[in-house]
PDB file of C-alpha atoms in Angstrom:
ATOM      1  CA  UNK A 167     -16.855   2.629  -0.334  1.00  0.00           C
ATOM      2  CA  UNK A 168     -13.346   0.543  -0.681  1.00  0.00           C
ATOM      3  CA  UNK A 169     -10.727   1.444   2.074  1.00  0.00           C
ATOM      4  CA  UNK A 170      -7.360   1.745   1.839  1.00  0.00           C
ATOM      5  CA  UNK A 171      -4.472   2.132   4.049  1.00  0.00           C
ATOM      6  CA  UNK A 172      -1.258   4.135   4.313  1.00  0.00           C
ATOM      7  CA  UNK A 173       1.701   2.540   5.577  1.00  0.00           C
ATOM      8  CA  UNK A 174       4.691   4.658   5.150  1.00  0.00           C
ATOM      9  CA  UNK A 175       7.019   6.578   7.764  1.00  0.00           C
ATOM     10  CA  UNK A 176       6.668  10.026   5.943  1.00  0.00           C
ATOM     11  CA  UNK A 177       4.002  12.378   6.997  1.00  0.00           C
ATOM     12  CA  UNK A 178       4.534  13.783   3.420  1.00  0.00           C
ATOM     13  CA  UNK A 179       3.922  11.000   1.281  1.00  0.00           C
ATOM     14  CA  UNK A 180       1.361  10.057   3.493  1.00  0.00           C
ATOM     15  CA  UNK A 181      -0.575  13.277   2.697  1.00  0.00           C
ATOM     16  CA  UNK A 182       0.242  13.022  -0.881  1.00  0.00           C
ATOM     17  CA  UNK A 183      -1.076   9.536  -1.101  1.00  0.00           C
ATOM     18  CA  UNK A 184      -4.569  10.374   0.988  1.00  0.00           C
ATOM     19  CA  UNK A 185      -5.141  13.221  -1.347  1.00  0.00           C
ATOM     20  CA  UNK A 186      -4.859  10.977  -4.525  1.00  0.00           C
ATOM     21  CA  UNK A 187      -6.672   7.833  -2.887  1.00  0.00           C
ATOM     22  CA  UNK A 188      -9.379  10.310  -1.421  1.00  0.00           C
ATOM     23  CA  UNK A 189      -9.653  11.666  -5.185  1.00  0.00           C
ATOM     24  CA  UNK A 190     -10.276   7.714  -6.383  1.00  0.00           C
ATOM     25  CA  UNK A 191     -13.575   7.868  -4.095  1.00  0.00           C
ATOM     26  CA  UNK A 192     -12.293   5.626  -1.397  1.00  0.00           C
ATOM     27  CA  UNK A 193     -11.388   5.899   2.917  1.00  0.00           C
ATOM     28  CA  UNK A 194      -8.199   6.494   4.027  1.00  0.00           C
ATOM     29  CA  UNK A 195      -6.334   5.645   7.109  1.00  0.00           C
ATOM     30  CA  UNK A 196      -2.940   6.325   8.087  1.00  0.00           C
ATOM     31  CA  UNK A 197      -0.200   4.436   9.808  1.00  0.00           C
ATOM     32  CA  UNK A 198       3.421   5.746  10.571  1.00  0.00           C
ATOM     33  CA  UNK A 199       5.105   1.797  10.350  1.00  0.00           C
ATOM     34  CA  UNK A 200       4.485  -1.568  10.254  1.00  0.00           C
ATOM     35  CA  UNK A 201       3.475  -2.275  13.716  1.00  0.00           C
ATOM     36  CA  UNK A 202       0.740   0.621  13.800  1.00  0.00           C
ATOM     37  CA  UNK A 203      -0.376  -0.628  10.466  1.00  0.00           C
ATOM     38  CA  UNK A 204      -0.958  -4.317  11.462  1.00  0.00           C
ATOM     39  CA  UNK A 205      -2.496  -2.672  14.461  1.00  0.00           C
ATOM     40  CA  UNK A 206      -4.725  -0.580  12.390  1.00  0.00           C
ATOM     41  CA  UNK A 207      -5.753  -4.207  10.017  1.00  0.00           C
ATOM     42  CA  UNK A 208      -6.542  -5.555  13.137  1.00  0.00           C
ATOM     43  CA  UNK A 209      -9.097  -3.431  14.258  1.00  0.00           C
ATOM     44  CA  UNK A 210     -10.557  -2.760  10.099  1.00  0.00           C
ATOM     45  CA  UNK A 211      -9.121  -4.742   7.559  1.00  0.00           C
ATOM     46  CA  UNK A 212      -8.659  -3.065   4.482  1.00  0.00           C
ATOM     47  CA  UNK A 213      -9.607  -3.543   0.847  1.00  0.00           C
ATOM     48  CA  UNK A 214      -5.697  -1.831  -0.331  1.00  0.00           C
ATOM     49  CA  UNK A 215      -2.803  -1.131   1.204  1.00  0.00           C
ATOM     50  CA  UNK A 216       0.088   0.801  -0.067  1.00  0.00           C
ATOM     51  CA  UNK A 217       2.849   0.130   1.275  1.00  0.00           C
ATOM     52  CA  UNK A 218       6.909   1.661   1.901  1.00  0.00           C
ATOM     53  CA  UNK A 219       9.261  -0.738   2.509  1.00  0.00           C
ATOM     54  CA  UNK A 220      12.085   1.052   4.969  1.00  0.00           C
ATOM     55  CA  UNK A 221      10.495   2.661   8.055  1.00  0.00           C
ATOM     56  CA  UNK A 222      11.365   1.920  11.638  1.00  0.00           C
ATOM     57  CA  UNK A 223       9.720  -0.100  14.098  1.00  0.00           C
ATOM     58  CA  UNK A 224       8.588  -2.578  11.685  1.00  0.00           C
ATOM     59  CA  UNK A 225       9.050  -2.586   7.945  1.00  0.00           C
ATOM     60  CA  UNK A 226       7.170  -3.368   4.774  1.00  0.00           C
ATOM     61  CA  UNK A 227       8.654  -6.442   3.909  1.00  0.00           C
ATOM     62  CA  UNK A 228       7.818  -7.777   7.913  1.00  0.00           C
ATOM     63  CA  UNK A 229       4.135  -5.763   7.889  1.00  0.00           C
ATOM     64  CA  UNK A 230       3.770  -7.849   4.967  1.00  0.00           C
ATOM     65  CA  UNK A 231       4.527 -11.177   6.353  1.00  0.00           C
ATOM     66  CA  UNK A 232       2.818 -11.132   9.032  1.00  0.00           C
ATOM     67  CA  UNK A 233      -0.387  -9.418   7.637  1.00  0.00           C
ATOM     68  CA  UNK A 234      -0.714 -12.257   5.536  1.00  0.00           C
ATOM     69  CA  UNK A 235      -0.655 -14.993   8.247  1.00  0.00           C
ATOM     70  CA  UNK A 236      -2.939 -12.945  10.186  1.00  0.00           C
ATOM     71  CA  UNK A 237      -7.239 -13.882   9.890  1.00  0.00           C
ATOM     72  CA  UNK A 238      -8.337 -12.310   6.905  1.00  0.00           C
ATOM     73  CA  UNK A 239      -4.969 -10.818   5.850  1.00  0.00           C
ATOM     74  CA  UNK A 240      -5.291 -12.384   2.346  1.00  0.00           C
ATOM     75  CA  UNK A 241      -7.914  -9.950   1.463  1.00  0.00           C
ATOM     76  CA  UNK A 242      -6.345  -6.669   0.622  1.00  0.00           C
ATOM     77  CA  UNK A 243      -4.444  -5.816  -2.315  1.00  0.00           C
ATOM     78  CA  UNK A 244      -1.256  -4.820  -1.308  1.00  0.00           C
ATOM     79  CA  UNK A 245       0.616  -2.128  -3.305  1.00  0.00           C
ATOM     80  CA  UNK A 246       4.588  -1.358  -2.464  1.00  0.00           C
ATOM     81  CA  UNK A 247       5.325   2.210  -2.747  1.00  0.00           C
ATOM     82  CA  UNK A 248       9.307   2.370  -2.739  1.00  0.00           C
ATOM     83  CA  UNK A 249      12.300   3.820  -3.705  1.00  0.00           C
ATOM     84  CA  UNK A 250      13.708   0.019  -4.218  1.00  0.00           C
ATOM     85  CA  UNK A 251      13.803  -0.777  -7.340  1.00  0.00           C
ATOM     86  CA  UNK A 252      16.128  -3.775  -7.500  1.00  0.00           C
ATOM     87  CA  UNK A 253      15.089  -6.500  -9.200  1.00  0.00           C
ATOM     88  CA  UNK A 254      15.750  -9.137  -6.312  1.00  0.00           C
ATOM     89  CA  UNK A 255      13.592  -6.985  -3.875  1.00  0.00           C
ATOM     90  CA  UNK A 256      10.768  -6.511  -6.390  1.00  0.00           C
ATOM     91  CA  UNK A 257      10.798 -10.464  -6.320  1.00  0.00           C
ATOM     92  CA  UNK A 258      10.871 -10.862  -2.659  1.00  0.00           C
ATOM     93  CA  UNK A 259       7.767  -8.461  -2.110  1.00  0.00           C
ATOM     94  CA  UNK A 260       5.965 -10.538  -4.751  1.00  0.00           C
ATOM     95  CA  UNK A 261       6.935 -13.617  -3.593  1.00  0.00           C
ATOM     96  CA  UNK A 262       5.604 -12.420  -0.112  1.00  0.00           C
ATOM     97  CA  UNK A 263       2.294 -11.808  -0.939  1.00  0.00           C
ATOM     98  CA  UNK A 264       2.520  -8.319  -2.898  1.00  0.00           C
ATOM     99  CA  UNK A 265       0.308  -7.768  -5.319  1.00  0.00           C
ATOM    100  CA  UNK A 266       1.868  -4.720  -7.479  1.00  0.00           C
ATOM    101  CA  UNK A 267       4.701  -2.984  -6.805  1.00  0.00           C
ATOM    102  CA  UNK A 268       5.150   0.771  -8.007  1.00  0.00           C
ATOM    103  CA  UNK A 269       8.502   3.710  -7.692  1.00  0.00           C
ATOM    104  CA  UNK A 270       8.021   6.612  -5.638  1.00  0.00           C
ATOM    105  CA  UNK A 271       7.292   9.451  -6.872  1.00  0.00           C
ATOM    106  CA  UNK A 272       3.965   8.257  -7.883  1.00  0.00           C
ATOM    107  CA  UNK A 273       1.116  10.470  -9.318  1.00  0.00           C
ATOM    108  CA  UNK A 274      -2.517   9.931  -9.569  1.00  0.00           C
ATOM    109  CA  UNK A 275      -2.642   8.386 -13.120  1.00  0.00           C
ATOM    110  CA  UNK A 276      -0.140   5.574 -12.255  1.00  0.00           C
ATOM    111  CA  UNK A 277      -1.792   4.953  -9.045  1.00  0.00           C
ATOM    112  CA  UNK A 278      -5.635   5.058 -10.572  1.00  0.00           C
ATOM    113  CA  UNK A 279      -3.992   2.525 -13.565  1.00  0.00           C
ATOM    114  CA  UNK A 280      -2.705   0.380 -10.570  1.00  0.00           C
ATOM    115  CA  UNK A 281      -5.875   0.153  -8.828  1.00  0.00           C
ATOM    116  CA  UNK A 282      -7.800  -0.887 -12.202  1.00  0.00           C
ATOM    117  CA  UNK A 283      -5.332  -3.501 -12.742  1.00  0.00           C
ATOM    118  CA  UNK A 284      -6.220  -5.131  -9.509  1.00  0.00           C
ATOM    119  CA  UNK A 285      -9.574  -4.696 -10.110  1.00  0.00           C
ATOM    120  CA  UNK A 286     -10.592  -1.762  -7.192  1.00  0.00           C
ATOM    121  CA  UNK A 287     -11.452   0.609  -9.681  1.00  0.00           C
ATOM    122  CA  UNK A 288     -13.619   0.485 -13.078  1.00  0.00           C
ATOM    123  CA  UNK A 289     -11.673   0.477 -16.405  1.00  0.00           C
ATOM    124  CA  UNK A 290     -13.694   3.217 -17.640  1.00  0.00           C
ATOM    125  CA  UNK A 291     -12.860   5.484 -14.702  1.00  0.00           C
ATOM    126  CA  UNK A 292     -11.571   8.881 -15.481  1.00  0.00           C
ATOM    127  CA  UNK A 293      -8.701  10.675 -13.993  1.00  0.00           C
TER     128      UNK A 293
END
């Protein structure tokens, strides 16, 4: 079963986000920031990650840096979740290792077509 985590300050979106990645057949975890999150890839690395850029303690664009220059951090697929949607910070989370990059609100079928792009879930799979 693939596993993905949840790195975003809102409990909200959080839930939101389980319930849809849950319905895609795959684990969920949870962190509330960036620091809990690298924490959390430390101990289980996952196969996705979706990602919010602004939340304290650490944010995305940081979590993202430094999960990539940490052992095995080049594995997951890493999917920003924002409310950014200038052009110069799409680049920048690209350039730093993100691999998609989608606009909050999300719903299932833009999340499920995101996941087949990168290859987590079959074409043919149904929403």
């Amino acid at each position: 079963m693939n596993y993905c985590l949840i790195v975003d300050d809102s409990r909200t979106i959080r839930k939101v986000s389980r319930d849809i990645v849950e319905s895609l057949a795959f684990e969920v975890a949870e962190a509330e920031n960036g620091a809990a999150g690298l924490a959390s890839c430390r101990t289980r690395m996952p196969d996705v990650i979706l990602l919010d850029w602004n939340m304290p303690v650490m944010d995305g664009y940081s979590f993202l840096k430094e999960l990539r220059k940490t052992p095995g951090g080049e594995v997951p697929k890493v999917v920003f979740c924002t409310t950014e949607n200038d052009l110069k910070n799409i680049t920048q989370a690209l350039e730093a290792g993100a691999d998609e990059y989608i606009m909050k609100p999300f719903d299932k079928d833009i999340l499920c077509a995101k996941f087949q792009s990168l290859g987590l879930l079959p074409e043919a799979f149904s929403v």
